[in-house]
Structure formats: structure tokens, C-alpha cells
């Protein structure tokens, strides 16, 4: 999947593409917006572009070693933090700190995605702050936050926020039709009741 396959979120995608074309990649991003709005999908596309040796403006080359490893889920320069627990504790963030000190093996960057970043405890966020304050040039951390207000002000002030907006009815409908290959009354009903959230619409249509 690449940016060309994404419906909507033009402002977010344009900002990420500019960061790549101008070689101004930030060390920390906060992707904020409700669950199901596309934060995870777009963060993984961006991570792939950061890892790729010869990325195009919208997609990876798909042929270099970092790309092949990334597609196979075995690229050591890419890490995801997630948990089914109610919180993300300081020990999980300390693991990131240890890994950050190791230079990337295959790419210019090492990318860390922290899902449900609002679940980080205060201690975990303060621990992450150390990485934000003195990041190695190759490190990129992306926080996915369903609830932006759960993050400490010190974290917010040191990261670039990209806010994901609700989709139009037409965009939601397009996404659901693409997934299920048909336009029906039930699909339209799902799009209508999704409140501009593709993830919700797909769940309802399913």
C-alpha cells in the first residue's frame, strides 16, 4: 500500500510527502484522531518510505533490502509498541531507549510507532521525553493518539502534530465499496452512520 491508495487525509499526506522531498523529516510526530480514522495505515506507509533506499514521492521501491524485510515484518530498523493491557508502562519505553542507541542496520532511519500512545503512563511519557530531547539523527518516533489530551504538554511541545479529520460521506462510501466490491443499501447505511470514520463504516458494513 502507498499514499496513492489512501482516500482523503490530503493535508496529512501532503505534509509527510513534503518532509521526504525536502529531507526535513522530524524526530517525533503525533498522529491524532479517533480510532479507525487511518492513523495506523498512514503511519506504516510513512515508515516504509523512511526505510526504503530509493523511495518515490508516493511509494516505496519494493525491491531494496529494507523494503523486502519491511514487507516480511523482519526489518530490525522498524519497531511497533502495542499492548492489550490498559496502559503502556515505563519498561516498554525503556526498551525503546536501549534500541535507539543502536544505529540502523539497513536504512537511514529507525522508525518507532507507539500505538494507543494515550495509554502511556506519566512515567512512560517522561521516559520517552529523554529520547525526544536528545534524539539521534536517524530516529523517528510516531505516536498514534486517539485522545490527544492524554499526552503530557512536554511531549506535545516536542513533536509535530498531524490531526486526522473526519471523512466526507462520499469518501467513506468509496472506501467501503472498494473493500466489499459492491454498492448496496446496507453499504450506504454504514457510510451514513459512520460519522465520517472509515474504520467504523467498514465494521458496520461487515
PDB file of C-alpha atoms in Angstrom:
ATOM      1  CA  UNK A   1       0.000   0.000   0.000  1.00  0.00           C
ATOM      2  CA  UNK A   2       1.183   3.546  -0.754  1.00  0.00           C
ATOM      3  CA  UNK A   3      -0.152   7.090  -0.429  1.00  0.00           C
ATOM      4  CA  UNK A   4      -1.891   6.813  -3.817  1.00  0.00           C
ATOM      5  CA  UNK A   5      -4.176   4.153  -2.351  1.00  0.00           C
ATOM      6  CA  UNK A   6      -5.343   6.376   0.519  1.00  0.00           C
ATOM      7  CA  UNK A   7      -8.692   8.124   0.354  1.00  0.00           C
ATOM      8  CA  UNK A   8      -8.745  11.594   1.937  1.00  0.00           C
ATOM      9  CA  UNK A   9      -6.405  12.999   4.640  1.00  0.00           C
ATOM     10  CA  UNK A  10      -4.781  15.179   1.966  1.00  0.00           C
ATOM     11  CA  UNK A  11      -3.300  17.688   4.434  1.00  0.00           C
ATOM     12  CA  UNK A  12      -1.606  14.946   6.454  1.00  0.00           C
ATOM     13  CA  UNK A  13      -0.267  13.129   3.401  1.00  0.00           C
ATOM     14  CA  UNK A  14       0.979  16.349   1.773  1.00  0.00           C
ATOM     15  CA  UNK A  15       2.858  17.266   4.957  1.00  0.00           C
ATOM     16  CA  UNK A  16       4.530  13.849   5.104  1.00  0.00           C
ATOM     17  CA  UNK A  17       5.432  13.940   1.428  1.00  0.00           C
ATOM     18  CA  UNK A  18       6.981  17.405   1.840  1.00  0.00           C
ATOM     19  CA  UNK A  19       9.093  16.156   4.729  1.00  0.00           C
ATOM     20  CA  UNK A  20      10.516  13.466   2.446  1.00  0.00           C
ATOM     21  CA  UNK A  21      11.004  15.597  -0.673  1.00  0.00           C
ATOM     22  CA  UNK A  22      12.747  18.379   1.294  1.00  0.00           C
ATOM     23  CA  UNK A  23      14.643  15.952   3.549  1.00  0.00           C
ATOM     24  CA  UNK A  24      13.131  17.564   6.629  1.00  0.00           C
ATOM     25  CA  UNK A  25      11.926  14.503   8.481  1.00  0.00           C
ATOM     26  CA  UNK A  26      11.063  15.249  12.099  1.00  0.00           C
ATOM     27  CA  UNK A  27      12.254  13.132  15.002  1.00  0.00           C
ATOM     28  CA  UNK A  28       8.784  12.923  16.572  1.00  0.00           C
ATOM     29  CA  UNK A  29       5.223  13.001  15.251  1.00  0.00           C
ATOM     30  CA  UNK A  30       1.814  12.751  16.873  1.00  0.00           C
ATOM     31  CA  UNK A  31      -0.906  11.373  14.607  1.00  0.00           C
ATOM     32  CA  UNK A  32      -4.100  12.395  16.403  1.00  0.00           C
ATOM     33  CA  UNK A  33      -7.703  11.494  15.684  1.00  0.00           C
ATOM     34  CA  UNK A  34     -10.339   8.911  16.607  1.00  0.00           C
ATOM     35  CA  UNK A  35      -9.767   5.173  16.227  1.00  0.00           C
ATOM     36  CA  UNK A  36     -10.447   3.944  12.705  1.00  0.00           C
ATOM     37  CA  UNK A  37      -9.577   7.247  11.028  1.00  0.00           C
ATOM     38  CA  UNK A  38      -6.453   5.933   9.259  1.00  0.00           C
ATOM     39  CA  UNK A  39      -3.596   6.833  11.618  1.00  0.00           C
ATOM     40  CA  UNK A  40      -2.117   3.343  11.715  1.00  0.00           C
ATOM     41  CA  UNK A  41      -2.331   2.781   7.962  1.00  0.00           C
ATOM     42  CA  UNK A  42      -0.698   6.088   7.076  1.00  0.00           C
ATOM     43  CA  UNK A  43       1.987   5.703   9.759  1.00  0.00           C
ATOM     44  CA  UNK A  44       3.012   2.352   8.284  1.00  0.00           C
ATOM     45  CA  UNK A  45       3.158   3.774   4.766  1.00  0.00           C
ATOM     46  CA  UNK A  46       5.327   6.650   6.003  1.00  0.00           C
ATOM     47  CA  UNK A  47       7.563   4.222   7.894  1.00  0.00           C
ATOM     48  CA  UNK A  48       8.058   2.203   4.714  1.00  0.00           C
ATOM     49  CA  UNK A  49       9.074   5.329   2.809  1.00  0.00           C
ATOM     50  CA  UNK A  50      11.528   6.306   5.554  1.00  0.00           C
ATOM     51  CA  UNK A  51      13.139   2.873   5.448  1.00  0.00           C
ATOM     52  CA  UNK A  52      13.263   2.499   1.657  1.00  0.00           C
ATOM     53  CA  UNK A  53      16.615   3.127  -0.072  1.00  0.00           C
ATOM     54  CA  UNK A  54      15.062   4.719  -3.174  1.00  0.00           C
ATOM     55  CA  UNK A  55      11.524   5.893  -2.341  1.00  0.00           C
ATOM     56  CA  UNK A  56       9.300   7.647  -4.843  1.00  0.00           C
ATOM     57  CA  UNK A  57       7.110  10.544  -3.743  1.00  0.00           C
ATOM     58  CA  UNK A  58       4.150   8.273  -3.034  1.00  0.00           C
ATOM     59  CA  UNK A  59       5.509   4.744  -2.736  1.00  0.00           C
ATOM     60  CA  UNK A  60       8.494   2.590  -1.860  1.00  0.00           C
ATOM     61  CA  UNK A  61      10.640   0.882  -4.478  1.00  0.00           C
ATOM     62  CA  UNK A  62       9.654  -2.519  -3.073  1.00  0.00           C
ATOM     63  CA  UNK A  63      12.938  -4.037  -4.250  1.00  0.00           C
ATOM     64  CA  UNK A  64      15.674  -2.922  -1.850  1.00  0.00           C
ATOM     65  CA  UNK A  65      16.654  -4.976   1.198  1.00  0.00           C
ATOM     66  CA  UNK A  66      14.902  -2.653   3.702  1.00  0.00           C
ATOM     67  CA  UNK A  67      11.674  -2.861   1.681  1.00  0.00           C
ATOM     68  CA  UNK A  68      11.773  -6.637   1.401  1.00  0.00           C
ATOM     69  CA  UNK A  69      12.446  -7.028   5.121  1.00  0.00           C
ATOM     70  CA  UNK A  70       9.733  -4.488   5.955  1.00  0.00           C
ATOM     71  CA  UNK A  71       7.160  -6.314   3.852  1.00  0.00           C
ATOM     72  CA  UNK A  72       8.130  -9.558   5.581  1.00  0.00           C
ATOM     73  CA  UNK A  73       7.828  -7.947   9.012  1.00  0.00           C
ATOM     74  CA  UNK A  74      11.509  -8.603   9.804  1.00  0.00           C
ATOM     75  CA  UNK A  75      13.179  -5.207   9.357  1.00  0.00           C
ATOM     76  CA  UNK A  76      15.137  -4.539  12.579  1.00  0.00           C
ATOM     77  CA  UNK A  77      15.027  -0.792  11.889  1.00  0.00           C
ATOM     78  CA  UNK A  78      11.240  -0.769  12.422  1.00  0.00           C
ATOM     79  CA  UNK A  79       9.537  -1.298  15.760  1.00  0.00           C
ATOM     80  CA  UNK A  80       5.918  -1.138  16.932  1.00  0.00           C
ATOM     81  CA  UNK A  81       4.873  -0.753  20.549  1.00  0.00           C
ATOM     82  CA  UNK A  82       1.373  -2.016  21.322  1.00  0.00           C
ATOM     83  CA  UNK A  83      -0.326  -3.825  24.140  1.00  0.00           C
ATOM     84  CA  UNK A  84      -3.683  -5.272  25.069  1.00  0.00           C
ATOM     85  CA  UNK A  85      -3.155  -4.019  28.618  1.00  0.00           C
ATOM     86  CA  UNK A  86      -4.821  -0.880  29.936  1.00  0.00           C
ATOM     87  CA  UNK A  87      -1.584   1.071  29.966  1.00  0.00           C
ATOM     88  CA  UNK A  88       1.863   1.308  28.391  1.00  0.00           C
ATOM     89  CA  UNK A  89       4.359   1.210  31.225  1.00  0.00           C
ATOM     90  CA  UNK A  90       7.813   2.681  31.593  1.00  0.00           C
ATOM     91  CA  UNK A  91       9.537  -0.676  30.943  1.00  0.00           C
ATOM     92  CA  UNK A  92       8.242  -0.757  27.356  1.00  0.00           C
ATOM     93  CA  UNK A  93       9.618   2.722  26.713  1.00  0.00           C
ATOM     94  CA  UNK A  94      12.961   1.798  28.269  1.00  0.00           C
ATOM     95  CA  UNK A  95      13.233  -0.957  25.666  1.00  0.00           C
ATOM     96  CA  UNK A  96      12.909   1.737  23.003  1.00  0.00           C
ATOM     97  CA  UNK A  97      15.645   3.778  24.674  1.00  0.00           C
ATOM     98  CA  UNK A  98      18.005   0.798  24.602  1.00  0.00           C
ATOM     99  CA  UNK A  99      17.283   0.151  20.939  1.00  0.00           C
ATOM    100  CA  UNK A 100      17.583   3.820  19.954  1.00  0.00           C
ATOM    101  CA  UNK A 101      21.264   3.741  20.894  1.00  0.00           C
ATOM    102  CA  UNK A 102      21.925   1.123  18.192  1.00  0.00           C
ATOM    103  CA  UNK A 103      22.425   2.595  14.734  1.00  0.00           C
ATOM    104  CA  UNK A 104      20.144   1.379  11.917  1.00  0.00           C
ATOM    105  CA  UNK A 105      21.320  -1.754  10.134  1.00  0.00           C
ATOM    106  CA  UNK A 106      19.828  -1.199   6.676  1.00  0.00           C
ATOM    107  CA  UNK A 107      18.281   2.267   6.394  1.00  0.00           C
ATOM    108  CA  UNK A 108      18.958   5.935   7.073  1.00  0.00           C
ATOM    109  CA  UNK A 109      16.281   5.864   9.755  1.00  0.00           C
ATOM    110  CA  UNK A 110      14.991   3.767  12.612  1.00  0.00           C
ATOM    111  CA  UNK A 111      11.227   4.124  12.987  1.00  0.00           C
ATOM    112  CA  UNK A 112       9.195   3.508  16.136  1.00  0.00           C
ATOM    113  CA  UNK A 113       5.392   3.535  16.128  1.00  0.00           C
ATOM    114  CA  UNK A 114       3.663   3.684  19.512  1.00  0.00           C
ATOM    115  CA  UNK A 115       0.035   2.686  19.107  1.00  0.00           C
ATOM    116  CA  UNK A 116      -2.571   3.973  21.583  1.00  0.00           C
ATOM    117  CA  UNK A 117       0.009   6.464  22.824  1.00  0.00           C
ATOM    118  CA  UNK A 118      -2.538   7.957  25.205  1.00  0.00           C
ATOM    119  CA  UNK A 119      -2.211   4.747  27.236  1.00  0.00           C
ATOM    120  CA  UNK A 120       1.330   5.636  28.244  1.00  0.00           C
ATOM    121  CA  UNK A 121       1.653   6.272  31.957  1.00  0.00           C
ATOM    122  CA  UNK A 122       3.097   9.581  33.144  1.00  0.00           C
ATOM    123  CA  UNK A 123       6.323   7.752  33.983  1.00  0.00           C
ATOM    124  CA  UNK A 124       6.446   6.224  30.493  1.00  0.00           C
ATOM    125  CA  UNK A 125       5.903   9.608  28.849  1.00  0.00           C
ATOM    126  CA  UNK A 126       8.604  11.219  30.963  1.00  0.00           C
ATOM    127  CA  UNK A 127      10.934   8.384  29.989  1.00  0.00           C
ATOM    128  CA  UNK A 128      10.139   8.912  26.289  1.00  0.00           C
ATOM    129  CA  UNK A 129      10.805  12.607  26.758  1.00  0.00           C
ATOM    130  CA  UNK A 130      14.513  11.847  27.170  1.00  0.00           C
ATOM    131  CA  UNK A 131      14.556  10.412  23.650  1.00  0.00           C
ATOM    132  CA  UNK A 132      12.659  13.431  22.324  1.00  0.00           C
ATOM    133  CA  UNK A 133      15.095  15.866  23.924  1.00  0.00           C
ATOM    134  CA  UNK A 134      18.286  14.262  22.605  1.00  0.00           C
ATOM    135  CA  UNK A 135      17.289  12.110  19.630  1.00  0.00           C
ATOM    136  CA  UNK A 136      19.908  10.559  17.344  1.00  0.00           C
ATOM    137  CA  UNK A 137      19.553  11.982  13.846  1.00  0.00           C
ATOM    138  CA  UNK A 138      18.298   8.680  12.464  1.00  0.00           C
ATOM    139  CA  UNK A 139      15.401   8.177  14.924  1.00  0.00           C
ATOM    140  CA  UNK A 140      11.757   8.847  14.053  1.00  0.00           C
ATOM    141  CA  UNK A 141       9.045   8.201  16.656  1.00  0.00           C
ATOM    142  CA  UNK A 142       5.368   8.265  15.651  1.00  0.00           C
ATOM    143  CA  UNK A 143       2.734   8.385  18.382  1.00  0.00           C
ATOM    144  CA  UNK A 144      -0.777   7.304  17.417  1.00  0.00           C
ATOM    145  CA  UNK A 145      -3.171   9.089  19.762  1.00  0.00           C
ATOM    146  CA  UNK A 146      -6.915   8.564  19.829  1.00  0.00           C
ATOM    147  CA  UNK A 147      -7.036  11.069  22.690  1.00  0.00           C
ATOM    148  CA  UNK A 148      -4.512  13.871  22.211  1.00  0.00           C
ATOM    149  CA  UNK A 149      -5.321  15.362  25.609  1.00  0.00           C
ATOM    150  CA  UNK A 150      -3.908  12.278  27.368  1.00  0.00           C
ATOM    151  CA  UNK A 151      -0.393  13.275  26.324  1.00  0.00           C
ATOM    152  CA  UNK A 152       1.777  15.497  28.517  1.00  0.00           C
ATOM    153  CA  UNK A 153       2.369  19.061  27.349  1.00  0.00           C
ATOM    154  CA  UNK A 154       6.102  18.365  27.316  1.00  0.00           C
ATOM    155  CA  UNK A 155       5.526  15.549  24.830  1.00  0.00           C
ATOM    156  CA  UNK A 156       3.217  17.682  22.678  1.00  0.00           C
ATOM    157  CA  UNK A 157       5.691  20.552  22.558  1.00  0.00           C
ATOM    158  CA  UNK A 158       8.469  18.358  21.199  1.00  0.00           C
ATOM    159  CA  UNK A 159       6.522  16.571  18.467  1.00  0.00           C
ATOM    160  CA  UNK A 160       4.850  17.633  15.250  1.00  0.00           C
ATOM    161  CA  UNK A 161       1.095  17.079  15.422  1.00  0.00           C
ATOM    162  CA  UNK A 162      -0.801  15.872  12.360  1.00  0.00           C
ATOM    163  CA  UNK A 163      -4.522  15.891  13.033  1.00  0.00           C
ATOM    164  CA  UNK A 164      -6.659  13.431  11.084  1.00  0.00           C
ATOM    165  CA  UNK A 165     -10.018  14.860  10.030  1.00  0.00           C
ATOM    166  CA  UNK A 166     -13.362  13.166   9.517  1.00  0.00           C
ATOM    167  CA  UNK A 167     -14.047  11.901   6.009  1.00  0.00           C
ATOM    168  CA  UNK A 168     -16.900  13.085   3.845  1.00  0.00           C
ATOM    169  CA  UNK A 169     -19.799  10.722   3.225  1.00  0.00           C
ATOM    170  CA  UNK A 170     -18.593  10.238  -0.358  1.00  0.00           C
ATOM    171  CA  UNK A 171     -15.084   9.289   0.792  1.00  0.00           C
ATOM    172  CA  UNK A 172     -16.408   6.801   3.336  1.00  0.00           C
ATOM    173  CA  UNK A 173     -18.714   5.264   0.757  1.00  0.00           C
ATOM    174  CA  UNK A 174     -15.849   4.960  -1.731  1.00  0.00           C
ATOM    175  CA  UNK A 175     -13.685   3.154   0.830  1.00  0.00           C
ATOM    176  CA  UNK A 176     -16.418   0.708   1.810  1.00  0.00           C
ATOM    177  CA  UNK A 177     -17.299  -0.048  -1.820  1.00  0.00           C
ATOM    178  CA  UNK A 178     -13.608  -0.670  -2.551  1.00  0.00           C
ATOM    179  CA  UNK A 179     -13.398  -3.119   0.352  1.00  0.00           C
ATOM    180  CA  UNK A 180     -16.590  -5.068  -0.351  1.00  0.00           C
ATOM    181  CA  UNK A 181     -16.809  -4.582  -4.104  1.00  0.00           C
ATOM    182  CA  UNK A 182     -20.433  -3.513  -4.176  1.00  0.00           C
ATOM    183  CA  UNK A 183     -22.694  -0.538  -3.588  1.00  0.00           C
ATOM    184  CA  UNK A 184     -25.853  -1.500  -1.729  1.00  0.00           C
ATOM    185  CA  UNK A 185     -28.377  -0.040   0.697  1.00  0.00           C
ATOM    186  CA  UNK A 186     -26.543  -1.624   3.635  1.00  0.00           C
ATOM    187  CA  UNK A 187     -23.204  -0.188   2.472  1.00  0.00           C
ATOM    188  CA  UNK A 188     -24.718   3.283   2.131  1.00  0.00           C
ATOM    189  CA  UNK A 189     -26.328   2.955   5.548  1.00  0.00           C
ATOM    190  CA  UNK A 190     -22.977   2.046   7.074  1.00  0.00           C
ATOM    191  CA  UNK A 191     -21.361   5.074   5.439  1.00  0.00           C
ATOM    192  CA  UNK A 192     -24.145   7.350   6.643  1.00  0.00           C
ATOM    193  CA  UNK A 193     -23.936   6.216  10.273  1.00  0.00           C
ATOM    194  CA  UNK A 194     -20.136   6.150  10.443  1.00  0.00           C
ATOM    195  CA  UNK A 195     -19.817   9.821  11.434  1.00  0.00           C
ATOM    196  CA  UNK A 196     -17.040  10.316   8.902  1.00  0.00           C
ATOM    197  CA  UNK A 197     -14.964   7.389  10.141  1.00  0.00           C
ATOM    198  CA  UNK A 198     -13.943   4.776   7.561  1.00  0.00           C
ATOM    199  CA  UNK A 199     -12.994   2.230  10.204  1.00  0.00           C
ATOM    200  CA  UNK A 200     -16.444   2.470  11.777  1.00  0.00           C
ATOM    201  CA  UNK A 201     -18.116   2.187   8.371  1.00  0.00           C
ATOM    202  CA  UNK A 202     -16.128  -0.934   7.474  1.00  0.00           C
ATOM    203  CA  UNK A 203     -17.040  -2.518  10.797  1.00  0.00           C
ATOM    204  CA  UNK A 204     -20.722  -1.726  10.337  1.00  0.00           C
ATOM    205  CA  UNK A 205     -20.735  -2.935   6.723  1.00  0.00           C
ATOM    206  CA  UNK A 206     -19.028  -6.167   7.753  1.00  0.00           C
TER     207      UNK A 206
END
